[in-house]
PDB file of C-alpha atoms and ligand atoms in Angstrom:
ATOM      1  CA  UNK L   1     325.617  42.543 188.369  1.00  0.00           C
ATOM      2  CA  UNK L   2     322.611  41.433 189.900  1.00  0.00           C
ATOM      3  CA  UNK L   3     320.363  39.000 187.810  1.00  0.00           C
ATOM      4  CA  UNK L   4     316.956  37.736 189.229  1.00  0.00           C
ATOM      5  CA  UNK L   5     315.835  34.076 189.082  1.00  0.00           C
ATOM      6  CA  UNK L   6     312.518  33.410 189.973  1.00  0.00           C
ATOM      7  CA  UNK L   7     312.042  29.976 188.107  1.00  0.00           C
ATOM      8  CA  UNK L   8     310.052  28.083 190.141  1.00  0.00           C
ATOM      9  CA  UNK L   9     308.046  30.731 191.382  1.00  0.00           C
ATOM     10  CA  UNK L  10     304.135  31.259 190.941  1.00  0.00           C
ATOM     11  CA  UNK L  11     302.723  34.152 189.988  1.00  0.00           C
ATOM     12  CA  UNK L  12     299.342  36.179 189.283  1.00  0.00           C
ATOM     13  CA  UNK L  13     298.766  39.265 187.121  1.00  0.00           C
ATOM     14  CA  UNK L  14     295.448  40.515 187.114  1.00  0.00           C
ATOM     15  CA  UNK L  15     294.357  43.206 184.800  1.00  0.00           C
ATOM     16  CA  UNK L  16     296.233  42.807 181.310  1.00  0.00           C
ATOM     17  CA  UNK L  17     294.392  44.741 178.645  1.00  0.00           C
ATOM     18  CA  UNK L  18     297.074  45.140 175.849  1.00  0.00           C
ATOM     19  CA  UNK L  19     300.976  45.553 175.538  1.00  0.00           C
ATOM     20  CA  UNK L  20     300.419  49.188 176.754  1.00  0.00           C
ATOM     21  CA  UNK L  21     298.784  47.926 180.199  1.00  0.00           C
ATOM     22  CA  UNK L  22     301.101  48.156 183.203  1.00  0.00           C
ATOM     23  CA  UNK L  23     300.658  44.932 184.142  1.00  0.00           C
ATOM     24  CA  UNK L  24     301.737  43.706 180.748  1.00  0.00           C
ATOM     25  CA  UNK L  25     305.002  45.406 181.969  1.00  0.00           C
ATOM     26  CA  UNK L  26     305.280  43.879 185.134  1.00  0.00           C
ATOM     27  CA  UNK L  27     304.450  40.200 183.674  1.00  0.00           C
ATOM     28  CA  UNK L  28     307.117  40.356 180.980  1.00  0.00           C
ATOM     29  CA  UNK L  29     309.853  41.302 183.538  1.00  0.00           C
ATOM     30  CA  UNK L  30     308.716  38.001 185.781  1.00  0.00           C
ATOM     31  CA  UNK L  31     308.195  35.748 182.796  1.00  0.00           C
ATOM     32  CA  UNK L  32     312.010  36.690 181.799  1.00  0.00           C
ATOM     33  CA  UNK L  33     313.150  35.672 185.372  1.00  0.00           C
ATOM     34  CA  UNK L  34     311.518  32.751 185.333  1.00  0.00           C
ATOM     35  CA  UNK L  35     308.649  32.655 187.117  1.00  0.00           C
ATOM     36  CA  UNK L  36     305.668  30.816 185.834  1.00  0.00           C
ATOM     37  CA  UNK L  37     302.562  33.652 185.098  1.00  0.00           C
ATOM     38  CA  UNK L  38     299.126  32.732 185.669  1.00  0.00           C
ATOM     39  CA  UNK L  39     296.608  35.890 183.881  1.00  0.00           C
ATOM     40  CA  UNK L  40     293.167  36.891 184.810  1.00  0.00           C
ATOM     41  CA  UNK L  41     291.626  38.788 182.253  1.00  0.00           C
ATOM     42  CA  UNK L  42     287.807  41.114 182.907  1.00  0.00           C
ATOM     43  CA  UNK L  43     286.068  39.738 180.123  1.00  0.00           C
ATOM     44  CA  UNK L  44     286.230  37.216 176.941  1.00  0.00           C
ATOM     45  CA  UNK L  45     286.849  39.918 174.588  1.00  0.00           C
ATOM     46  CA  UNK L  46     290.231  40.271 176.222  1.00  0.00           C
ATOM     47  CA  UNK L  47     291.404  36.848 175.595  1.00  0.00           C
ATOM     48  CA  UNK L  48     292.992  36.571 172.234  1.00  0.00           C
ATOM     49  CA  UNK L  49     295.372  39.496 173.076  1.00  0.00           C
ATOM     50  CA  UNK L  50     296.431  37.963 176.034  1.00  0.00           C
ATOM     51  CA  UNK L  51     297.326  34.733 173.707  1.00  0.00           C
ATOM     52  CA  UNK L  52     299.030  36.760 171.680  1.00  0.00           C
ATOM     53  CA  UNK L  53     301.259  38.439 174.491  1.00  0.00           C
ATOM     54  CA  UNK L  54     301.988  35.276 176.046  1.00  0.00           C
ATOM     55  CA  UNK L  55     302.367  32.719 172.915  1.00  0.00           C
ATOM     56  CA  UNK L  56     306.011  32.069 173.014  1.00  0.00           C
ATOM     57  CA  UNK L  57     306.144  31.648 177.503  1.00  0.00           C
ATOM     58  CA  UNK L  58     305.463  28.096 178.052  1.00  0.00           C
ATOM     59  CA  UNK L  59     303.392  27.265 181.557  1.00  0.00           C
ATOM     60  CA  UNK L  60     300.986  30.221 181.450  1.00  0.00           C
ATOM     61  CA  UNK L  61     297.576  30.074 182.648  1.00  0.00           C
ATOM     62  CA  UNK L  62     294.718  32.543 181.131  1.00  0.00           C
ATOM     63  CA  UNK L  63     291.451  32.747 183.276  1.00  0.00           C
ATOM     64  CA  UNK L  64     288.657  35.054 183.146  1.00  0.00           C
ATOM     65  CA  UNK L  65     287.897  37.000 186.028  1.00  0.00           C
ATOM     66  CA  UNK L  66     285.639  40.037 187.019  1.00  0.00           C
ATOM     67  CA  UNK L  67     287.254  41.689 190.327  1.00  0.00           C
ATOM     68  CA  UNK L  68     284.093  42.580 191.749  1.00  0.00           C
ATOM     69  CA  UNK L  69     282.702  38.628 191.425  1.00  0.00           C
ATOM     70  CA  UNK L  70     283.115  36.386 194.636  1.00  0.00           C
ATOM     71  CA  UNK L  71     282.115  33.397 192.310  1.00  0.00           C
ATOM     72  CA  UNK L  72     284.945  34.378 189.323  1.00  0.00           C
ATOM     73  CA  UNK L  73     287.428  34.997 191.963  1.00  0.00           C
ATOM     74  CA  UNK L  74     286.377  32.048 194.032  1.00  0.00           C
ATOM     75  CA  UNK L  75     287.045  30.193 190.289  1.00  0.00           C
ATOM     76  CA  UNK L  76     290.124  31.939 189.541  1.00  0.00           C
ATOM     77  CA  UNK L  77     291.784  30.546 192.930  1.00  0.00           C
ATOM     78  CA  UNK L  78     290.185  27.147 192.779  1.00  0.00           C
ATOM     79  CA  UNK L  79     291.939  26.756 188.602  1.00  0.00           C
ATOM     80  CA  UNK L  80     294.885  28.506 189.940  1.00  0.00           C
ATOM     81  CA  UNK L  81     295.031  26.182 193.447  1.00  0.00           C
ATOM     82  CA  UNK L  82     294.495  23.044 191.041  1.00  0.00           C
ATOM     83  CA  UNK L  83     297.294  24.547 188.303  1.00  0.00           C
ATOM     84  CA  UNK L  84     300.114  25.809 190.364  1.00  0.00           C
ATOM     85  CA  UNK L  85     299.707  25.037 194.043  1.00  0.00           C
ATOM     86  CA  UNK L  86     300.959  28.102 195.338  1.00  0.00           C
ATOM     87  CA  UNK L  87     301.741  31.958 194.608  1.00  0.00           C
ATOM     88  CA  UNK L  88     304.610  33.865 195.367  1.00  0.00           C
ATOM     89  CA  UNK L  89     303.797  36.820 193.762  1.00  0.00           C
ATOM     90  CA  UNK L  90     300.465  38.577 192.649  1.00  0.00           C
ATOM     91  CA  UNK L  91     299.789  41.773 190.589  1.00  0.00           C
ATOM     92  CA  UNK L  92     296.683  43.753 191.091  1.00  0.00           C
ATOM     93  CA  UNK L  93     296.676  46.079 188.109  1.00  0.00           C
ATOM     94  CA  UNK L  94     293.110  47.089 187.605  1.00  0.00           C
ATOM     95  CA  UNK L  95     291.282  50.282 187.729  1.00  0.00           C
ATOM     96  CA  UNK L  96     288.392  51.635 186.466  1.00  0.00           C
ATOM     97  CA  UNK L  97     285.620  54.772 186.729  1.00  0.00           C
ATOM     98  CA  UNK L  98     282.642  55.787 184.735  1.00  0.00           C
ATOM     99  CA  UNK L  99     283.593  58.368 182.207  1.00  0.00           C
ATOM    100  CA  UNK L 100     280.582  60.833 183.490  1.00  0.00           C
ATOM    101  CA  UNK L 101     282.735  61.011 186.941  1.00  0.00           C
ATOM    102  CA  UNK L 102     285.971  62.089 185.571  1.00  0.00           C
ATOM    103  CA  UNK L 103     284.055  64.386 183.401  1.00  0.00           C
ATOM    104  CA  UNK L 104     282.517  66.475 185.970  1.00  0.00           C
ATOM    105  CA  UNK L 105     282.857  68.384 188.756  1.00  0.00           C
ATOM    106  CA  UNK L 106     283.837  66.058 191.705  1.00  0.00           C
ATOM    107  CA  UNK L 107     281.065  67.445 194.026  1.00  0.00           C
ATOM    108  CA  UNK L 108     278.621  66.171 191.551  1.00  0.00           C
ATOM    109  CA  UNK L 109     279.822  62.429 191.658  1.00  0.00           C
ATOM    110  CA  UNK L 110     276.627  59.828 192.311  1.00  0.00           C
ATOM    111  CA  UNK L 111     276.591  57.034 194.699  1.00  0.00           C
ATOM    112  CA  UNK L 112     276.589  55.076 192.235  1.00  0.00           C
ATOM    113  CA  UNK L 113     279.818  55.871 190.452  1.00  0.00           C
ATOM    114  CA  UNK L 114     281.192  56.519 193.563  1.00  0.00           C
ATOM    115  CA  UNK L 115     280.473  53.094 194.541  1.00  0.00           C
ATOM    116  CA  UNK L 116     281.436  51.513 191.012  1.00  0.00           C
ATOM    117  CA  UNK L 117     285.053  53.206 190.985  1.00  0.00           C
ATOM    118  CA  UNK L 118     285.496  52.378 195.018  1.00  0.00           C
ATOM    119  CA  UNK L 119     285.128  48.950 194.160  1.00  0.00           C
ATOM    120  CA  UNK L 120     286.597  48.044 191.435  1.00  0.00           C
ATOM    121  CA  UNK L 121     289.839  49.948 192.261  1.00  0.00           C
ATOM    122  CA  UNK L 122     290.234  49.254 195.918  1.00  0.00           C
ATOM    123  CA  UNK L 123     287.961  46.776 197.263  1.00  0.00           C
ATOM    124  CA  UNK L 124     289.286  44.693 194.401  1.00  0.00           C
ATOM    125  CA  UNK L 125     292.736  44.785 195.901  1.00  0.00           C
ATOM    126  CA  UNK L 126     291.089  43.715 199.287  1.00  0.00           C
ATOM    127  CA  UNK L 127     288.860  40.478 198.205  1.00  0.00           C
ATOM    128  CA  UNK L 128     291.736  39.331 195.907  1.00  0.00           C
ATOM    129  CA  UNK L 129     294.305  39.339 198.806  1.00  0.00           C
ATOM    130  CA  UNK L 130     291.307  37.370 200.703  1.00  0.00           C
ATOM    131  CA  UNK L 131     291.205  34.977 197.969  1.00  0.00           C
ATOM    132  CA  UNK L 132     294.885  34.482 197.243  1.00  0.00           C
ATOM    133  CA  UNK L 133     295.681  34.041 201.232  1.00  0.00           C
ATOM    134  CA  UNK L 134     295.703  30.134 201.183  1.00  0.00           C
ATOM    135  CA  UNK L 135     298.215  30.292 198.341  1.00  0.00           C
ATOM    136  CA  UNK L 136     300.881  32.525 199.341  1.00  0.00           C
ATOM    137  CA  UNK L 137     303.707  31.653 200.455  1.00  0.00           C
ATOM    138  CA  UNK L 138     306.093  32.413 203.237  1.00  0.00           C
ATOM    139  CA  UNK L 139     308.008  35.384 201.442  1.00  0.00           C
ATOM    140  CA  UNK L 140     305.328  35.782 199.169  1.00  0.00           C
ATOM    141  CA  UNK L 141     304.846  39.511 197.699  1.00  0.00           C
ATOM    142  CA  UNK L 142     301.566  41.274 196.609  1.00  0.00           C
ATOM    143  CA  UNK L 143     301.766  44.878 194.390  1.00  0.00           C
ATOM    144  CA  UNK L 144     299.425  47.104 193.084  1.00  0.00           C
ATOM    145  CA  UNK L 145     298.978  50.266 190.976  1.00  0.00           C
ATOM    146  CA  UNK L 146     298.158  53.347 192.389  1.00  0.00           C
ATOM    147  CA  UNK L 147     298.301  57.330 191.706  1.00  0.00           C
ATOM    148  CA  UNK L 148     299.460  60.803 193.160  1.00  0.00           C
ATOM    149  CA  UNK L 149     295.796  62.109 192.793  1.00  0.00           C
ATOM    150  CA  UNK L 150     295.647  59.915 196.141  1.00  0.00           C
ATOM    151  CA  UNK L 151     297.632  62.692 197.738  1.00  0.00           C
ATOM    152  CA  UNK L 152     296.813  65.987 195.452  1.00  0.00           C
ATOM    153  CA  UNK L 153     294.587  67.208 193.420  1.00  0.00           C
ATOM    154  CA  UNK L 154     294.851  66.521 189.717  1.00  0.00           C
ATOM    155  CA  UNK L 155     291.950  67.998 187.934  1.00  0.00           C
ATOM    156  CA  UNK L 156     289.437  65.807 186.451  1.00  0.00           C
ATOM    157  CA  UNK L 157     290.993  62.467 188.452  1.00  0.00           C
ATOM    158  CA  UNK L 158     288.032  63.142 190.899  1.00  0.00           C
ATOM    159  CA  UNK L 159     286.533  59.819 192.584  1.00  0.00           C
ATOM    160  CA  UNK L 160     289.478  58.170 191.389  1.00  0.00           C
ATOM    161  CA  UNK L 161     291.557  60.012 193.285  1.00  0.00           C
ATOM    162  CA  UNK L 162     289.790  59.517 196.428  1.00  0.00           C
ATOM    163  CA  UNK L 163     289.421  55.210 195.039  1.00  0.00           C
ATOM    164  CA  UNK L 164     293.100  55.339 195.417  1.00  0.00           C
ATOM    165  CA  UNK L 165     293.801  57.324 198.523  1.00  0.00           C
ATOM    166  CA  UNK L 166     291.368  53.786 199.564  1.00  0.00           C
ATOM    167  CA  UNK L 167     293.816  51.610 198.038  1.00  0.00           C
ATOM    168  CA  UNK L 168     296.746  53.013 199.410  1.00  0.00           C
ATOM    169  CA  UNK L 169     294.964  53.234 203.007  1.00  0.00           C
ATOM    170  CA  UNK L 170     294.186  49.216 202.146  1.00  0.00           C
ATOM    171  CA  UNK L 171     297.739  48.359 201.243  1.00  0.00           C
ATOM    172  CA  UNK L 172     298.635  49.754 204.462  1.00  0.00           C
ATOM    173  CA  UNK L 173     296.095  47.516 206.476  1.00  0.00           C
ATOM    174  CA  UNK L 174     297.077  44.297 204.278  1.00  0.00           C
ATOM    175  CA  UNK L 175     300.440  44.630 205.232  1.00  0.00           C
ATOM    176  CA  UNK L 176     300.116  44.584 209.112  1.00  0.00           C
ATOM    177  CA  UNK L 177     297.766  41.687 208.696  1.00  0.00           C
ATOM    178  CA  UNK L 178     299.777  39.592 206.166  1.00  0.00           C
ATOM    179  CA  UNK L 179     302.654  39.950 207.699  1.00  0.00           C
ATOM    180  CA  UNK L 180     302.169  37.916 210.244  1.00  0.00           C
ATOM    181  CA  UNK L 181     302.832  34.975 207.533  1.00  0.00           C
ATOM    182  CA  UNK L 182     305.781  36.387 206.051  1.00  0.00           C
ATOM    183  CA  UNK L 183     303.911  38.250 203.297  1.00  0.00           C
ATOM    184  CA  UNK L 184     304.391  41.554 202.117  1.00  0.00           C
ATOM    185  CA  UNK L 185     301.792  44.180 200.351  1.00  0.00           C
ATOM    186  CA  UNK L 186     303.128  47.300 198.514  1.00  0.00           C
ATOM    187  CA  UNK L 187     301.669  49.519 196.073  1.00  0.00           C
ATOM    188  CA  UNK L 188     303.619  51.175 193.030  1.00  0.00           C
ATOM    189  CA  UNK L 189     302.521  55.085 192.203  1.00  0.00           C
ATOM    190  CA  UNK L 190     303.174  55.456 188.618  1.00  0.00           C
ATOM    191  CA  UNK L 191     303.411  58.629 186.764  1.00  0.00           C
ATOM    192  CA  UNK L 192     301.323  59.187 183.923  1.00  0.00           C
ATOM    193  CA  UNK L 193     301.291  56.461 181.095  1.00  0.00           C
ATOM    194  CA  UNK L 194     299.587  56.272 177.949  1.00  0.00           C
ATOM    195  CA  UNK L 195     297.397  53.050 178.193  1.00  0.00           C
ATOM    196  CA  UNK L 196     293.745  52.497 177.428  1.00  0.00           C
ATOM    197  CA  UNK L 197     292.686  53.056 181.318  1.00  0.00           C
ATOM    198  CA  UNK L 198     294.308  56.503 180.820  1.00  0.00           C
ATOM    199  CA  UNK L 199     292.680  57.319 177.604  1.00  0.00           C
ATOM    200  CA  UNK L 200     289.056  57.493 179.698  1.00  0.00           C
ATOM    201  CA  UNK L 201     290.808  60.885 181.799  1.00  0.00           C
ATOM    202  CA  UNK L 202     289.742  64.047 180.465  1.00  0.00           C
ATOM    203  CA  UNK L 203     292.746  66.214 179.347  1.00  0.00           C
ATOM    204  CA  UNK L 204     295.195  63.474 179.688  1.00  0.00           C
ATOM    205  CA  UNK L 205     297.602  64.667 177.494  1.00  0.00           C
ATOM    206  CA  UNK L 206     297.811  67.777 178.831  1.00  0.00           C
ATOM    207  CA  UNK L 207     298.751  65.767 182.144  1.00  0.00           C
ATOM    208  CA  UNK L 208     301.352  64.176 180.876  1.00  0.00           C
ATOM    209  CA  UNK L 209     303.342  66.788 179.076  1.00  0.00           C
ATOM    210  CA  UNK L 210     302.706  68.743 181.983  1.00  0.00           C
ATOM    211  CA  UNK L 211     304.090  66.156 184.691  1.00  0.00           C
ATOM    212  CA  UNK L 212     306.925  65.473 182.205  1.00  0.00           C
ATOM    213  CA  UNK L 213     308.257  69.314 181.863  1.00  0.00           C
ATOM    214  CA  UNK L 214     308.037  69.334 186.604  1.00  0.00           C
ATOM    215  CA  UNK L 215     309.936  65.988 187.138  1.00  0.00           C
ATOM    216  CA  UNK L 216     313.500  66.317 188.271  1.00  0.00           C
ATOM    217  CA  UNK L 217     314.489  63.901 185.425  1.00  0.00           C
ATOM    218  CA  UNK L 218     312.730  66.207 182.689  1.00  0.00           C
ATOM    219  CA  UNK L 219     310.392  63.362 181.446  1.00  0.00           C
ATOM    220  CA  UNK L 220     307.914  60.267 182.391  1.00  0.00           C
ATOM    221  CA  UNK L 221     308.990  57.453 184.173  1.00  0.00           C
ATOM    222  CA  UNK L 222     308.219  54.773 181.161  1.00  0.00           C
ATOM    223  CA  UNK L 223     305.787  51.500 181.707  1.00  0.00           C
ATOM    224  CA  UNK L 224     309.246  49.650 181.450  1.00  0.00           C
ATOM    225  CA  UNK L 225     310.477  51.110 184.739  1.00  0.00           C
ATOM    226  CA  UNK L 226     307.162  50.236 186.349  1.00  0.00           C
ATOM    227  CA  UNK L 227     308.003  46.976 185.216  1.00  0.00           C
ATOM    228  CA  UNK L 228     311.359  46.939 186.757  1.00  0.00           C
ATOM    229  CA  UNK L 229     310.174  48.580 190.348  1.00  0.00           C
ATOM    230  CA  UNK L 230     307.848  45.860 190.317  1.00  0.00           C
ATOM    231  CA  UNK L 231     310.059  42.773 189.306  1.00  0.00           C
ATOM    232  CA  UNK L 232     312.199  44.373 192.341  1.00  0.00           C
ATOM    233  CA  UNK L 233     309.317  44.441 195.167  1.00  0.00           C
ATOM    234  CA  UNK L 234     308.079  40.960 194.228  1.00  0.00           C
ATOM    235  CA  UNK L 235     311.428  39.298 194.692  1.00  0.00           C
ATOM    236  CA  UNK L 236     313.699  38.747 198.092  1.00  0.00           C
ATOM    237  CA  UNK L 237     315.293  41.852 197.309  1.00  0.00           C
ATOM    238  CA  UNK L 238     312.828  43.836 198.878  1.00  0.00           C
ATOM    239  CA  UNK L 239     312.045  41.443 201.487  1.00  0.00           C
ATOM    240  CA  UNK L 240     312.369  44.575 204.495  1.00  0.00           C
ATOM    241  CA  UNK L 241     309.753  46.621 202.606  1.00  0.00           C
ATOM    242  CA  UNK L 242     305.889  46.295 203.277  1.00  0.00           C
ATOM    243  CA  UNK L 243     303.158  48.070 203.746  1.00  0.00           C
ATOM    244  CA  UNK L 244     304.857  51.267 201.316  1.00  0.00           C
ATOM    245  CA  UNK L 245     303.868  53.349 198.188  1.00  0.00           C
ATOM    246  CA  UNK L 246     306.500  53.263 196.254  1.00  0.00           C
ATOM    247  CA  UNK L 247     307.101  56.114 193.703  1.00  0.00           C
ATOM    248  CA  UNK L 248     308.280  55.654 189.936  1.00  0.00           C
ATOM    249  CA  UNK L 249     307.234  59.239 188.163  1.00  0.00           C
ATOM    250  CA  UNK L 250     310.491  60.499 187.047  1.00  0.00           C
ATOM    251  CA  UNK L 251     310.334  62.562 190.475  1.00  0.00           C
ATOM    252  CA  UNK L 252     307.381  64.790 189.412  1.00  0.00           C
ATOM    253  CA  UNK L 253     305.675  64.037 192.611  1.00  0.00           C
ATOM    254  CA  UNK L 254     307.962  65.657 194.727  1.00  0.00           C
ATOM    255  CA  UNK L 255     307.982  69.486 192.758  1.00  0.00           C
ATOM    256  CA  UNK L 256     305.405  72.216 194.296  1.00  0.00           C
ATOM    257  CA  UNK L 257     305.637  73.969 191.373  1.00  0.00           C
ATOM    258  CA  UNK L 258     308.476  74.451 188.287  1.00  0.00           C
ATOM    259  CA  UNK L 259     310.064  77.505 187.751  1.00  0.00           C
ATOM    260  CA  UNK L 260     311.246  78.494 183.734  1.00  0.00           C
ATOM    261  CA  UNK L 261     314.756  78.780 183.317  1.00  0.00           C
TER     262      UNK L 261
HETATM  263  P1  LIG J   1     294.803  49.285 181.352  1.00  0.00           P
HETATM  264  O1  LIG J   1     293.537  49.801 180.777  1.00  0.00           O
HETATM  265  O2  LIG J   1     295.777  48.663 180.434  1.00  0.00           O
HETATM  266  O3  LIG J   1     294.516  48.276 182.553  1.00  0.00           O
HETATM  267  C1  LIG J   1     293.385  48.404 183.393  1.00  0.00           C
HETATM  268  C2  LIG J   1     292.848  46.999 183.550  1.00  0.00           C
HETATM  269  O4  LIG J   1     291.802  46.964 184.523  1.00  0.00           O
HETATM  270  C3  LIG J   1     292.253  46.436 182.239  1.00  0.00           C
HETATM  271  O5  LIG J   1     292.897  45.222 181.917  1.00  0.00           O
HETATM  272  C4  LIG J   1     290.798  46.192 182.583  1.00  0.00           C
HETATM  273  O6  LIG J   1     290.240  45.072 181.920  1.00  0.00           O
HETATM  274  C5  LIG J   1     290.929  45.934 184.094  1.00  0.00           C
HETATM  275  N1  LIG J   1     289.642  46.015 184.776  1.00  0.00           N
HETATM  276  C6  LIG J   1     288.800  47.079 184.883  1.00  0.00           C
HETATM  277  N2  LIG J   1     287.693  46.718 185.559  1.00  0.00           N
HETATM  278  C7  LIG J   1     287.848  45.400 185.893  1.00  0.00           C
HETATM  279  C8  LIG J   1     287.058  44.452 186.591  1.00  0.00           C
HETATM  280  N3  LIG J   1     285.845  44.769 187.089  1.00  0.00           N
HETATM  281  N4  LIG J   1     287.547  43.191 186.745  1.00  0.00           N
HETATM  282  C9  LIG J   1     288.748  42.837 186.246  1.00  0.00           C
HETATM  283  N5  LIG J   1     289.543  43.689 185.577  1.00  0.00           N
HETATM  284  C10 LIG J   1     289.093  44.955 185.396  1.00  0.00           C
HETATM  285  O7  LIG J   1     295.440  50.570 182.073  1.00  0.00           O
HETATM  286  P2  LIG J   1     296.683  50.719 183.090  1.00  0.00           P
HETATM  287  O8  LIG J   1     297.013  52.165 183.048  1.00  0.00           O
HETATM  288  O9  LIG J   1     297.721  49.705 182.804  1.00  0.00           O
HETATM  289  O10 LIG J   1     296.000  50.432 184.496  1.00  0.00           O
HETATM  290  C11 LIG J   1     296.521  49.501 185.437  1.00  0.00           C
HETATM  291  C12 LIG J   1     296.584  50.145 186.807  1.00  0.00           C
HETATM  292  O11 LIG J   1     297.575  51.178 186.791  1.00  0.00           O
HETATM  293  C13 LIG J   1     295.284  50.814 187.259  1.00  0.00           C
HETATM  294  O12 LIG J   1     295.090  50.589 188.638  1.00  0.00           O
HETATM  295  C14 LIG J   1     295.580  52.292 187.028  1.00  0.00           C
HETATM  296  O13 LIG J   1     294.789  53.142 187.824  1.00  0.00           O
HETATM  297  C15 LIG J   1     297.051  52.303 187.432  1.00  0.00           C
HETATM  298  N6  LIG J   1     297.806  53.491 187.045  1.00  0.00           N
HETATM  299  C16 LIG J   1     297.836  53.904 185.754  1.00  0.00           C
HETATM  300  C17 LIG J   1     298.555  55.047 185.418  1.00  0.00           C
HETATM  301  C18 LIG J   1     298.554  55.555 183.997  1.00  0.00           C
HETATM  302  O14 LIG J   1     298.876  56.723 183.768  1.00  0.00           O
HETATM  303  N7  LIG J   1     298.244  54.728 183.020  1.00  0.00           N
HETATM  304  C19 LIG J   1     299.272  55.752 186.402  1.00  0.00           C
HETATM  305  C20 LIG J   1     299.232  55.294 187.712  1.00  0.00           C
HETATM  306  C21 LIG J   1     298.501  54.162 188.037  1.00  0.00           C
END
């Protein structure tokens, strides 16, 4: 059996809402390898769940940070620089687009909510990468969350779908860049999830029934295995692997269309 150990490693998740949130998934598989967890969190509001998560882990560091401010991010890094030294691994689980976008048709999306969802949910990825460079390690490991609506139409995703064919695109250009000091960029594609980020999609769970009745497996992939997949690209056991999107959906990306038995 293979057990990972990551005590003495440093780590970042950014964008822990609740115990539903997918990076609340990824965290609890590194905290129960080891690694010390350092958590940014959007706003104050989300700060006593996050001390409730994260009560009984000893070392963890909770800091507030919008991903579209320079000066919170600039803050994060400084608190995280003075707190842990280094990073060898960092989670980029945030995403977000104004209800009126996903509600519409997709050639009615504004500038402004194109711009809004663009940034938060890819340029994000891109200026926290920038920020966390000094830290990382040699072997280090970055992750984030992504979708299939990158790659096909799913009704309603709309600008999302087109934020996260950007993040995807971004992982890619990360990776040739960061390699050059040993670190490595991937992105996860998750299937559908009920968390609050997915409670904003119109027709949601229509989605998900629907994805789970297509996948090869005959159901979700759960925010557990999410957790796993990511535990797996942040440690040395994926050190040949950069630069990917890495599926964990149960298989339902891969069907053109399901046939009833
Ligand atoms: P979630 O609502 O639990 O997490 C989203 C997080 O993004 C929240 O913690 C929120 O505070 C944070 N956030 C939004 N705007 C921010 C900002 N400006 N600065 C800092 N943080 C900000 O939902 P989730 O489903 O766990 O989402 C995590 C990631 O997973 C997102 O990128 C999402 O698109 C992706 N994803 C989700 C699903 C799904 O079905 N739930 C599937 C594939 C990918």
């Amino acid at each position: 059996m293979i057990s990972l150990d990551l005590s003495g490693k440093k780590a970042l998740v950014m964008g822990v809402a609740n115990a539903r949130s997918l990076g609340w998934a990824i965290a609890e598989q590194l905290l129960a390898a080891g690694a010390r967890v350092a958590f940014s969190y959007q706003g104050e509001r989300l700060r006593p769940e996050l001390e409730k998560l994260t009560k009984d882990y000893s070392g963890v560091l909770l800091r507030q940070a919008d991903a579209t401010s320079e000066d919170d991010l600039t803050a994060l890094f400084a608190a995280i620089k003075a707190e842990f030294g280094q990073l060898d691994a960092v989670v980029h689980a945030i995403g977000f687009a104004p209800r009126e976008a996903m509600e519409g048709r997709f050639l009615d999306t504004t500038a402004a909510d194109w711009n809004t969802t663009l940034s938060v949910s890819a340029y994000s990825l891109v200026s926290m990468c920038r920020h966390a460079e000094p830290l990382l390690t040699e072997g280090s490991s970055v992750i984030s969350l992504t979708y299939h609506a990158s790659q096909k139409v799913v009704p309603k995703y709309n600008v999302m779908g087109v934020a996260k064919a950007a993040l995807e695109a971004a992982t890619r250009y990360l990776a040739a860049e960061m390699g050059a000091k040993g670190v490595r960029v991937n992105t996860i594609s998750a299937g559908p999830m009920r968390t609050i980020a997915a409670r904003s999609i119109p027709g949601f769970s229509t989605m998900y029934d629907q994805a789970a009745k297509a996948a090869p497996l005959g159901r979700n992939a759960t925010s557990q295995e999410v957790g796993k997949l990511g535990l797996f690209l942040l440690s040395d056991l994926a050190s040949g692997i950069t630069g990917q999107v890495v599926y964990v959906d149960a298989g339902s990306s891969v069907m053109a269309m399901k046939m009833d038995n």
